PDB file of C-alpha atoms in Angstrom:
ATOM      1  CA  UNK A   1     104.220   7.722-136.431  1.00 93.00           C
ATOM      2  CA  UNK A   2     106.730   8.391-133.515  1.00 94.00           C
ATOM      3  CA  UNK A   3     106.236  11.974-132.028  1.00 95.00           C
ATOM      4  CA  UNK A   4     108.962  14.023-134.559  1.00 95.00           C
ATOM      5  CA  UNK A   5     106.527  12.708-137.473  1.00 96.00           C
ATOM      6  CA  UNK A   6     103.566  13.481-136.116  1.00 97.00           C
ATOM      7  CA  UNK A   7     104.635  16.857-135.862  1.00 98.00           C
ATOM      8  CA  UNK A   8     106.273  16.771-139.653  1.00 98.00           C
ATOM      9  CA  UNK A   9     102.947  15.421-140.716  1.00 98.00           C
ATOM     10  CA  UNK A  10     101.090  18.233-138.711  1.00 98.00           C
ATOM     11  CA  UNK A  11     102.905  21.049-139.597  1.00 98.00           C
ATOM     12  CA  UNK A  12     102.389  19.724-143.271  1.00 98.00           C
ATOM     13  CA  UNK A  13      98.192  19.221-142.906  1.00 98.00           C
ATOM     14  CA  UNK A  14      97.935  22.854-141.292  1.00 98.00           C
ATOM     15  CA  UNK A  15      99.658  24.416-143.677  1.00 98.00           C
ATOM     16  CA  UNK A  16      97.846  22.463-146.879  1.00 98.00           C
ATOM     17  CA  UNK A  17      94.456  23.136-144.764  1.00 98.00           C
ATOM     18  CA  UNK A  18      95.569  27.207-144.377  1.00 98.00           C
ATOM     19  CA  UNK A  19      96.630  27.824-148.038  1.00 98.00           C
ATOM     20  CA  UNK A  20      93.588  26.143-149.665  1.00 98.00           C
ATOM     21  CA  UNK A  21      91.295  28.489-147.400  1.00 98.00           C
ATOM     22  CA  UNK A  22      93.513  31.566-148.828  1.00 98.00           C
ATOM     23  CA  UNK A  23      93.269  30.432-152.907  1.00 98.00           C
ATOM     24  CA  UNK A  24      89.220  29.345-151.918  1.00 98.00           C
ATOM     25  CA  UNK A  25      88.917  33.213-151.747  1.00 98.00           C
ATOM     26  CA  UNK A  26      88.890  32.900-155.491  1.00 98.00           C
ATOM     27  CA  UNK A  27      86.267  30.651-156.133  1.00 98.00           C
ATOM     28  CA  UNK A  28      83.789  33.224-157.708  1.00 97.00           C
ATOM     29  CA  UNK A  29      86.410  33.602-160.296  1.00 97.00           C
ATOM     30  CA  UNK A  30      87.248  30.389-160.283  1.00 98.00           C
ATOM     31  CA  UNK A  31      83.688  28.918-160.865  1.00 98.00           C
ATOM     32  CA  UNK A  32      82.440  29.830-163.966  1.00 97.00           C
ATOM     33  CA  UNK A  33      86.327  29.297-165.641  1.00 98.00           C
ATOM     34  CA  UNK A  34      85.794  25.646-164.282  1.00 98.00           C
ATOM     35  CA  UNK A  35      82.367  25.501-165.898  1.00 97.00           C
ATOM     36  CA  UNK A  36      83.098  26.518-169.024  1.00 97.00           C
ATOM     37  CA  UNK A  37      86.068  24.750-169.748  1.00 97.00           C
ATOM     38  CA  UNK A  38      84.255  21.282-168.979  1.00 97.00           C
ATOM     39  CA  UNK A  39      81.833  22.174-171.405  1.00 95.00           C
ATOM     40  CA  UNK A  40      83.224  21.144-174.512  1.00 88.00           C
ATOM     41  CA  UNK A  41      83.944  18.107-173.356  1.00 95.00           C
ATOM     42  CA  UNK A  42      82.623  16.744-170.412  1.00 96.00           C
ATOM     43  CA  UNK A  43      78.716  16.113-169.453  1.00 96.00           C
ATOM     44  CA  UNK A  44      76.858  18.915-166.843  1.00 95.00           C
ATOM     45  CA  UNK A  45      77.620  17.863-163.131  1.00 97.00           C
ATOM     46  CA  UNK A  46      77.660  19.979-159.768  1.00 97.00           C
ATOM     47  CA  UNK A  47      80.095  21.796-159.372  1.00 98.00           C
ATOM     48  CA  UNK A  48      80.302  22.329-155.707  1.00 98.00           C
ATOM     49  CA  UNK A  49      84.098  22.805-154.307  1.00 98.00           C
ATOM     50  CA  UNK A  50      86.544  25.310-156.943  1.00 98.00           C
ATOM     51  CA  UNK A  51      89.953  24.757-154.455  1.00 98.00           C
ATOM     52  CA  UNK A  52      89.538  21.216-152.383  1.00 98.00           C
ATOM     53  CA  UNK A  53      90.901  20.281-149.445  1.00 98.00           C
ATOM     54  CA  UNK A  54      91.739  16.969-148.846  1.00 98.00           C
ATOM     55  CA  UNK A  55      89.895  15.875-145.470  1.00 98.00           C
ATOM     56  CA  UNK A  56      91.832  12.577-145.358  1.00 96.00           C
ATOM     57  CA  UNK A  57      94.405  14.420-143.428  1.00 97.00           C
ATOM     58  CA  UNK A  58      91.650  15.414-140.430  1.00 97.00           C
ATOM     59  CA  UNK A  59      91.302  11.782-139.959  1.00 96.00           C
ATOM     60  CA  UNK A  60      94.722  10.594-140.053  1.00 96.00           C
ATOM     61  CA  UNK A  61      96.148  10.201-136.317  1.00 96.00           C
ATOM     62  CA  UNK A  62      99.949   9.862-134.684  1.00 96.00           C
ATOM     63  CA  UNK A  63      98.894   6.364-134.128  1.00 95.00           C
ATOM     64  CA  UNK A  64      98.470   5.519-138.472  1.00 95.00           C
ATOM     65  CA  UNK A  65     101.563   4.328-139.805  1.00 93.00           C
ATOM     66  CA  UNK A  66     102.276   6.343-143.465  1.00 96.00           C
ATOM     67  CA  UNK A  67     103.971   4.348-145.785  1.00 95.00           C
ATOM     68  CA  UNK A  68     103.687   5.716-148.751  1.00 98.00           C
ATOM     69  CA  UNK A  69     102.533   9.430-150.191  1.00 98.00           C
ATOM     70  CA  UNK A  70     100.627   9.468-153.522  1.00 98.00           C
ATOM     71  CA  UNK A  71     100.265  12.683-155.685  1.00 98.00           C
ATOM     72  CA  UNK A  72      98.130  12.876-158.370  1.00 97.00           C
ATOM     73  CA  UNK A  73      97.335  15.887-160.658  1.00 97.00           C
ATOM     74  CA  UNK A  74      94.258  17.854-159.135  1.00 98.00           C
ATOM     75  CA  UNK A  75      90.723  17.005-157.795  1.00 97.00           C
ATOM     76  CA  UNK A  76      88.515  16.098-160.337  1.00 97.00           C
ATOM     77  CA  UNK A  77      84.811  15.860-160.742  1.00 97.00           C
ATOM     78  CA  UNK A  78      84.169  13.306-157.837  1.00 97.00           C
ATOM     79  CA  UNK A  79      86.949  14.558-155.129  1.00 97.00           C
ATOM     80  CA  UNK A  80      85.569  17.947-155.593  1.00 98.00           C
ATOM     81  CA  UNK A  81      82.253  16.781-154.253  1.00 98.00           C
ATOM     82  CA  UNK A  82      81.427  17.837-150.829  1.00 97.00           C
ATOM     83  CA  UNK A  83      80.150  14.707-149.822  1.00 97.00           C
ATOM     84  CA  UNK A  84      84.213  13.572-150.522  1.00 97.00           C
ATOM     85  CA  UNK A  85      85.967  16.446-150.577  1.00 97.00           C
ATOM     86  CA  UNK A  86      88.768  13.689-150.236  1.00 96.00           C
ATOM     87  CA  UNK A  87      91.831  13.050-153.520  1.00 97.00           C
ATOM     88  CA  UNK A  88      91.729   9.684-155.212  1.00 96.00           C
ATOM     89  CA  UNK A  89      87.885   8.888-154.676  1.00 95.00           C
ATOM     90  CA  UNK A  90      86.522   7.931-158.823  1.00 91.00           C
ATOM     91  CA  UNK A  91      87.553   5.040-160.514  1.00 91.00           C
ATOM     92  CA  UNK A  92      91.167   5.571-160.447  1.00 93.00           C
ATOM     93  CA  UNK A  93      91.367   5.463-156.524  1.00 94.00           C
ATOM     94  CA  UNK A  94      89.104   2.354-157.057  1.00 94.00           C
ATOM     95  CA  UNK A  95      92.278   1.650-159.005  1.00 95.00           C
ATOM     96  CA  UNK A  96      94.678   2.043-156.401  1.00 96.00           C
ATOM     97  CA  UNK A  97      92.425   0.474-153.882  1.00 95.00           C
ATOM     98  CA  UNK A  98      92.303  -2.496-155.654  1.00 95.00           C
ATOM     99  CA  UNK A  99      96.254  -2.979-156.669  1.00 95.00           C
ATOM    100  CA  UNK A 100      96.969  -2.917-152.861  1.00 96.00           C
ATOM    101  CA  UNK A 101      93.959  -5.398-151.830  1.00 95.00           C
ATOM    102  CA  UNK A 102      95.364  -7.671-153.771  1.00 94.00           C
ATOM    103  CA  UNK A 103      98.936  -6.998-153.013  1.00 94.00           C
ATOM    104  CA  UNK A 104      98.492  -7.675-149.133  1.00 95.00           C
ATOM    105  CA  UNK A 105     102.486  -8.352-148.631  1.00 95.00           C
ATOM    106  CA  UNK A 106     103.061  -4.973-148.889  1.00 94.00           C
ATOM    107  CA  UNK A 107     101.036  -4.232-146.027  1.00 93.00           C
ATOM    108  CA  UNK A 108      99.777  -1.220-147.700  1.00 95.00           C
ATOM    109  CA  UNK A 109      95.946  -0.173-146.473  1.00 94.00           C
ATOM    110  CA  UNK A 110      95.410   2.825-149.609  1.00 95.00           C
ATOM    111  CA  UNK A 111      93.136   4.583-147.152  1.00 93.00           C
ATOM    112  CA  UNK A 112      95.048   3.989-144.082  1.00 93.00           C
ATOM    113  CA  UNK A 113      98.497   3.947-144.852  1.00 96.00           C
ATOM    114  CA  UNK A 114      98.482   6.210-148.055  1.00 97.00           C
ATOM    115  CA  UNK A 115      98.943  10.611-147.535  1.00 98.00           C
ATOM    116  CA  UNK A 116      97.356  11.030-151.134  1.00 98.00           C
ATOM    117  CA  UNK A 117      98.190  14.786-152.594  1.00 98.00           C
ATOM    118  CA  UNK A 118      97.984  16.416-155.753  1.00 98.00           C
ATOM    119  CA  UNK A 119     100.075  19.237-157.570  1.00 98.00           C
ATOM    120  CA  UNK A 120      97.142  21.355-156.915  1.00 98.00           C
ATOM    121  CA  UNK A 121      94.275  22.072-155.120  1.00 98.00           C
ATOM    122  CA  UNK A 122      92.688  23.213-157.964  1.00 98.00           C
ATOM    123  CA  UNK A 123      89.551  21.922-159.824  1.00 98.00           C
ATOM    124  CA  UNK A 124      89.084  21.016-162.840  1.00 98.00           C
ATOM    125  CA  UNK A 125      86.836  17.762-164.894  1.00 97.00           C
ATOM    126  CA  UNK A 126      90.355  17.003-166.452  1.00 96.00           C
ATOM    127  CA  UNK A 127      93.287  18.080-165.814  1.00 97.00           C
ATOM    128  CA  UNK A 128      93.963  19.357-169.157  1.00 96.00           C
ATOM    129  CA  UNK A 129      91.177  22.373-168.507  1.00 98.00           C
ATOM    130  CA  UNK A 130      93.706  23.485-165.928  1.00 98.00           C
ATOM    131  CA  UNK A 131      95.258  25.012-168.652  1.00 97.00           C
ATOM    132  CA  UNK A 132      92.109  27.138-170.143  1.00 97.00           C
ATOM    133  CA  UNK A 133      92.016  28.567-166.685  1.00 98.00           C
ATOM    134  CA  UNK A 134      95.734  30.139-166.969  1.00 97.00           C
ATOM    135  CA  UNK A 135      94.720  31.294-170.685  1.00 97.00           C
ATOM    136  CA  UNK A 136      91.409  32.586-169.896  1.00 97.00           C
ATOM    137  CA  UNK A 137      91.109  33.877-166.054  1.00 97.00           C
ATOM    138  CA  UNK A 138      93.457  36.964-165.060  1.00 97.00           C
ATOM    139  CA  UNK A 139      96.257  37.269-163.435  1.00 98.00           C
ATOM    140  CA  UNK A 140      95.092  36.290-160.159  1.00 98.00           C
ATOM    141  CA  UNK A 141      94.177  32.912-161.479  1.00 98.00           C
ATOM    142  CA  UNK A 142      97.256  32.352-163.357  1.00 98.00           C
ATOM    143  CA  UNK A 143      99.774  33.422-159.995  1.00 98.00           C
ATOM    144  CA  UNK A 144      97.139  31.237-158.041  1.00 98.00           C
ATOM    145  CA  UNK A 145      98.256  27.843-160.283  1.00 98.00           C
ATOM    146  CA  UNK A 146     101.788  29.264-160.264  1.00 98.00           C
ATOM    147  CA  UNK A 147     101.971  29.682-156.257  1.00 98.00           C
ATOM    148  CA  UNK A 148      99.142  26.686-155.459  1.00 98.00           C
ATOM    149  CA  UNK A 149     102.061  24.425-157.517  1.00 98.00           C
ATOM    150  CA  UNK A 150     104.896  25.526-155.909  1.00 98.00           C
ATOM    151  CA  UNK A 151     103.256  25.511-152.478  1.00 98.00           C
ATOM    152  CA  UNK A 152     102.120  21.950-152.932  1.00 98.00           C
ATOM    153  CA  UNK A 153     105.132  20.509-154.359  1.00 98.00           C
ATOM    154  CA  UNK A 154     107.399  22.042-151.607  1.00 98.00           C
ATOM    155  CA  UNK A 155     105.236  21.115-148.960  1.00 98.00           C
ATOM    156  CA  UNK A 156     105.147  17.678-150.105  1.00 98.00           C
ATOM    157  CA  UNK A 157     108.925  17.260-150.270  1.00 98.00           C
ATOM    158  CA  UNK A 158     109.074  18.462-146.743  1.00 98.00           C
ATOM    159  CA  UNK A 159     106.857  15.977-145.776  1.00 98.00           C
ATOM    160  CA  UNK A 160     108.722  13.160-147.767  1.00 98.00           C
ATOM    161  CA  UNK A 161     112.254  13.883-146.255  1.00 97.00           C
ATOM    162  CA  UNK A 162     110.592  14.428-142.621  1.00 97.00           C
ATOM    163  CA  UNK A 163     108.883  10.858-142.685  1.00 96.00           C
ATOM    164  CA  UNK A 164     112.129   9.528-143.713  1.00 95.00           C
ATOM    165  CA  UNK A 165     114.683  11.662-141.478  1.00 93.00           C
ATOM    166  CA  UNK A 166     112.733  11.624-138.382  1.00 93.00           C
ATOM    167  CA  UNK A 167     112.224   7.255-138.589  1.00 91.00           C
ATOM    168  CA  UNK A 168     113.500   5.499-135.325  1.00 87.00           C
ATOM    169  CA  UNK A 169     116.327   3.296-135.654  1.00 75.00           C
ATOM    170  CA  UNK A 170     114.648   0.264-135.341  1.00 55.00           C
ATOM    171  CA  UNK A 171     111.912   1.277-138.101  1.00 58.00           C
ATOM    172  CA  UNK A 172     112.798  -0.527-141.523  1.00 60.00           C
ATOM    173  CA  UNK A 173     110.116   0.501-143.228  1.00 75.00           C
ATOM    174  CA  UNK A 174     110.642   3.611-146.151  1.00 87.00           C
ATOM    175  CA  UNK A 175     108.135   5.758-147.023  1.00 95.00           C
ATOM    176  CA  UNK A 176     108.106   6.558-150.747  1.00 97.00           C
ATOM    177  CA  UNK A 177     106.879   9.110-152.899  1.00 98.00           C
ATOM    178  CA  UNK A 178     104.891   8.243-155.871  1.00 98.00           C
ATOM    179  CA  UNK A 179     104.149  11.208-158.748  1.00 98.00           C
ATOM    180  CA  UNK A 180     101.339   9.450-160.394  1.00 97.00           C
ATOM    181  CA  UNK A 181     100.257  11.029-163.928  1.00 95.00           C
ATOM    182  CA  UNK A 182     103.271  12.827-165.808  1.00 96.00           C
ATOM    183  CA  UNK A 183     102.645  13.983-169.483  1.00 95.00           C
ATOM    184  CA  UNK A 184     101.599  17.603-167.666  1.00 97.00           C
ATOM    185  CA  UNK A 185     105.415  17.339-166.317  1.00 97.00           C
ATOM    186  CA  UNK A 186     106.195  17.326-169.836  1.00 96.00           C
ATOM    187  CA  UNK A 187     107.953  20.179-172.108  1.00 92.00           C
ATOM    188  CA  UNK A 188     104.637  22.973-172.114  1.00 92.00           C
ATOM    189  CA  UNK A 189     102.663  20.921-169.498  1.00 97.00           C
ATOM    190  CA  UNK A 190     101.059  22.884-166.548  1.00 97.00           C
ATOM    191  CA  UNK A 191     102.856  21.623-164.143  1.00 98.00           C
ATOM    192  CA  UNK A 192     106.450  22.424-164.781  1.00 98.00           C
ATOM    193  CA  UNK A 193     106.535  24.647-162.159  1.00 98.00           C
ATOM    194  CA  UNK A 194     105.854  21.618-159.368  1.00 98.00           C
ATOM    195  CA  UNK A 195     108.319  19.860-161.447  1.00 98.00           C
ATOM    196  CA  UNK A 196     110.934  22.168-160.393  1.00 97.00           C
ATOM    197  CA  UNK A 197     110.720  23.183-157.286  1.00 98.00           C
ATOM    198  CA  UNK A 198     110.282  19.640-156.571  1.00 98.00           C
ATOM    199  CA  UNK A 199     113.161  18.233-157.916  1.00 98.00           C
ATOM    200  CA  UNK A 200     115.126  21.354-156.387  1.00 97.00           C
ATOM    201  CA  UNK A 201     114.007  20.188-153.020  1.00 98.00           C
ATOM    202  CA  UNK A 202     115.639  17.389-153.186  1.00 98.00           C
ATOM    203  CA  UNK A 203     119.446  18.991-153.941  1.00 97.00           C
ATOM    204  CA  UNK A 204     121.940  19.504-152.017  1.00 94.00           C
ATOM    205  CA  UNK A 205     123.574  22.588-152.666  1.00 90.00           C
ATOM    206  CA  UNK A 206     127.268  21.924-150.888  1.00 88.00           C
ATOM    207  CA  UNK A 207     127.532  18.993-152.962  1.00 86.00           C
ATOM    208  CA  UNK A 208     125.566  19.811-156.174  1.00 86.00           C
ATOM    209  CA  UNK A 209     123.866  16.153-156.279  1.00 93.00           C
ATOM    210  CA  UNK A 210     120.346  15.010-155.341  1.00 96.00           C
ATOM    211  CA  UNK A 211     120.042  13.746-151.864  1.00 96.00           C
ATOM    212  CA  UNK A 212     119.786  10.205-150.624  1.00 95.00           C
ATOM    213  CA  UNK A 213     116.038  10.704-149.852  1.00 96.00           C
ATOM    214  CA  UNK A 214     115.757  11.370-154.172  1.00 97.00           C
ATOM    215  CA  UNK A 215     115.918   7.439-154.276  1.00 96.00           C
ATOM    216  CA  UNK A 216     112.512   6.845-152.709  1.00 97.00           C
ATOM    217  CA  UNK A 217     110.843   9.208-155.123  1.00 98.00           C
ATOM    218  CA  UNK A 218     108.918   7.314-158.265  1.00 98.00           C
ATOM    219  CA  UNK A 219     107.284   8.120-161.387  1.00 98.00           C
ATOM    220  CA  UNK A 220     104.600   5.946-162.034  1.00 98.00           C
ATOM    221  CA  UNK A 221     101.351   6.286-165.264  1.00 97.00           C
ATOM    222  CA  UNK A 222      98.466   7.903-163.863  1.00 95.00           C
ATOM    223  CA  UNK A 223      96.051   5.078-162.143  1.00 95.00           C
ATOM    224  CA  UNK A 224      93.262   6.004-164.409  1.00 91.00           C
ATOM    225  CA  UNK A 225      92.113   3.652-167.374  1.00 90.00           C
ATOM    226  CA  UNK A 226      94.254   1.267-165.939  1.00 92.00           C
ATOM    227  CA  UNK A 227      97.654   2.856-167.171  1.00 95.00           C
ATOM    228  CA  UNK A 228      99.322   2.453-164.061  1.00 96.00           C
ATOM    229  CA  UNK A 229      98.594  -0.978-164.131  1.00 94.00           C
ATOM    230  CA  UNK A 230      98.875  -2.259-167.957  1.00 94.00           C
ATOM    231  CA  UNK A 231     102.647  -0.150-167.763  1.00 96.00           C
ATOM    232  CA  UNK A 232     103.528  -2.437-164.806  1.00 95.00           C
ATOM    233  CA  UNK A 233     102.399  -5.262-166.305  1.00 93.00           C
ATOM    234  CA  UNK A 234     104.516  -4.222-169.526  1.00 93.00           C
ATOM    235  CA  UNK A 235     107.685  -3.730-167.445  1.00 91.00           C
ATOM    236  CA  UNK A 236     107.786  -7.137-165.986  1.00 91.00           C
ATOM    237  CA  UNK A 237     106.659  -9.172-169.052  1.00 85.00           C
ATOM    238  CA  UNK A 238     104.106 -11.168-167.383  1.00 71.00           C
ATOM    239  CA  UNK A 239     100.886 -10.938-165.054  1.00 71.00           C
ATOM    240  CA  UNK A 240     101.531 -14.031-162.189  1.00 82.00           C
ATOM    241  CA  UNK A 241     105.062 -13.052-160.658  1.00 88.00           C
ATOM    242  CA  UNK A 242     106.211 -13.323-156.807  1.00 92.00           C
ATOM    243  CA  UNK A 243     106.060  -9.971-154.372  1.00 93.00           C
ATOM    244  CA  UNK A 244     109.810  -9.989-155.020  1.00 94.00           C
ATOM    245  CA  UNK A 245     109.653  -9.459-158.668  1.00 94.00           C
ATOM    246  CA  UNK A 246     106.834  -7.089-158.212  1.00 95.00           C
ATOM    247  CA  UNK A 247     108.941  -5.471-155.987  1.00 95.00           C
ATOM    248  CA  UNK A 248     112.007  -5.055-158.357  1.00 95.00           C
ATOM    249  CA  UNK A 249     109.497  -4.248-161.499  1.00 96.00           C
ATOM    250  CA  UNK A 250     107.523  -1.314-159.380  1.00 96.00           C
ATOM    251  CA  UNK A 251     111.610   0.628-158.552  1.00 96.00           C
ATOM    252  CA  UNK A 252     112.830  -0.060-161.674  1.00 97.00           C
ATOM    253  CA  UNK A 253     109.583   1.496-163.476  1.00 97.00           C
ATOM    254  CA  UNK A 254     109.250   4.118-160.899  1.00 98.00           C
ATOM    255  CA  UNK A 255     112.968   5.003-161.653  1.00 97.00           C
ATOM    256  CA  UNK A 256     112.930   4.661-165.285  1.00 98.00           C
ATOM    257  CA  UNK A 257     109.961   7.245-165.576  1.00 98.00           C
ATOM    258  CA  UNK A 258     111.957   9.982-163.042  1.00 98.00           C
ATOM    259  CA  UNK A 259     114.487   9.730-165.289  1.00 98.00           C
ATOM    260  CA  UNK A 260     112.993  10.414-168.232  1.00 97.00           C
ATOM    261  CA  UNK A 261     111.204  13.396-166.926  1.00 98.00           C
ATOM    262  CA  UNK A 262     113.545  14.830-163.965  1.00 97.00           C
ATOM    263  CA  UNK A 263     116.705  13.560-165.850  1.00 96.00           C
ATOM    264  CA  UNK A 264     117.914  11.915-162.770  1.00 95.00           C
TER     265      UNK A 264
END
């Protein structure tokens, strides 16, 4: 990163780092919500972190090159570990790990390369228990998954454009954005409040039309249970193609999916 995206990048870690400590302050509420709602449905397992902060970003230096931000939904059973307390770290990182290992030409390291987000900060076992926490916890928790979205997704954009904006002339490479995981950005999903203020981030006002920067954003299937990679593999008809074609499949997806649930 040259020096004006170091600074981007920083300004985005502190405040990420400074807002989870603030919604953290809710954890005793938080904590048995979270337990009961996996109960139903998902085996006993420690839960140890309610709002997790992703200490990825305390390792990353001005000297990484950041090619690519993913977000997923929100830390699940193994990111909320403290041992990890780190996004993307079960199977479906594993996931992601493994689709840039073998993908070299992209030049993508998922650990080095990758700022990996979510749309909150917010535990849950699954993502869909996010949504007996708003029904069941009071107000407080419901404005704290109204705000924690909003937050996120708005500090992510600003993030996005200042990678892009602040690239030196002679630096070819984009960064993209990647929303992985979208049926919760669907009509009634929990996160339609991201959604929004996303997408509105991306607008320019004078004009009333989305940005140039709105072409490197992408909605992909979540990584998990190989989605991701089973929808790719759908879209361009065949397993053994060139980078190229990989290349061309992986926008046109990406695209296709924004459209159908940003509408442009």
């Amino acid at each position: 990163m040259n020096k004006k995206q170091w600074e981007v990048f920083e300004y985005f870690r502190n405040e990420y780092k400074k807002n989870c400590i603030e919604w953290s302050k809710l954890a005793g509420e938080l904590r048995p919500l979270q337990i009961e709602a996996a109960q139903k449905d998902t085996p006993p397992y420690p839960l140890e972190t309610s709002v997790v902060y992703n200490t990825q970003y305390d390792e990353i230096t001005p000297d990484d090159r950041i090619s690519l931000i993913v977000v997923g939904d929100n830390p699940g059973k193994e990111e909320q570990l403290l041992i990890n307390n780190k996004y993307l770290v079960g199977q479906s990182g594993r996931i992601a790990e493994g689709f840039f290992r073998r993908n070299p030409e992209f030049k993508i390291d998922f650990r080095k390369n990758v700022v990996i987000t979510n749309k909150t900060p917010v535990h849950t076992a699954k993502t869909t228990h996010l949504k007996f926490l708003k029904k069941n916890g009071s107000k407080e928790i419901a404005d704290l998954l109204l705000v924690s979205q909003c937050k996120m997704a708005e500090l992510t954009a600003g993030l996005h454009k200042g990678l892009l904006e602040n690239r030196d002339n002679s630096d070819e490479i984009n960064v993209s954005l990647w929303l992985v995981g979208y049926s919760e950005l669907k009509e009634k999903g929990i996160f339609l409040d991201y959604k929004q203020v996303l997408k509105d981030a991306y607008i320019d006002l004078d004009k009333k039309s989305m940005i140039k920067e709105w072409s490197e954003v992408y909605v992909y299937q979540h990584f998990s249970m190989n989605r991701f990679l089973i929808d790719l593999k759908d879209s361009c008809g065949k397993t053994n193609v060139s980078f190229e074609e990989l290349q061309r499949c992986l926008k046109e997806l990406g695209w296709k999916h924004r459209k159908e649930i940003f509408g442009c």
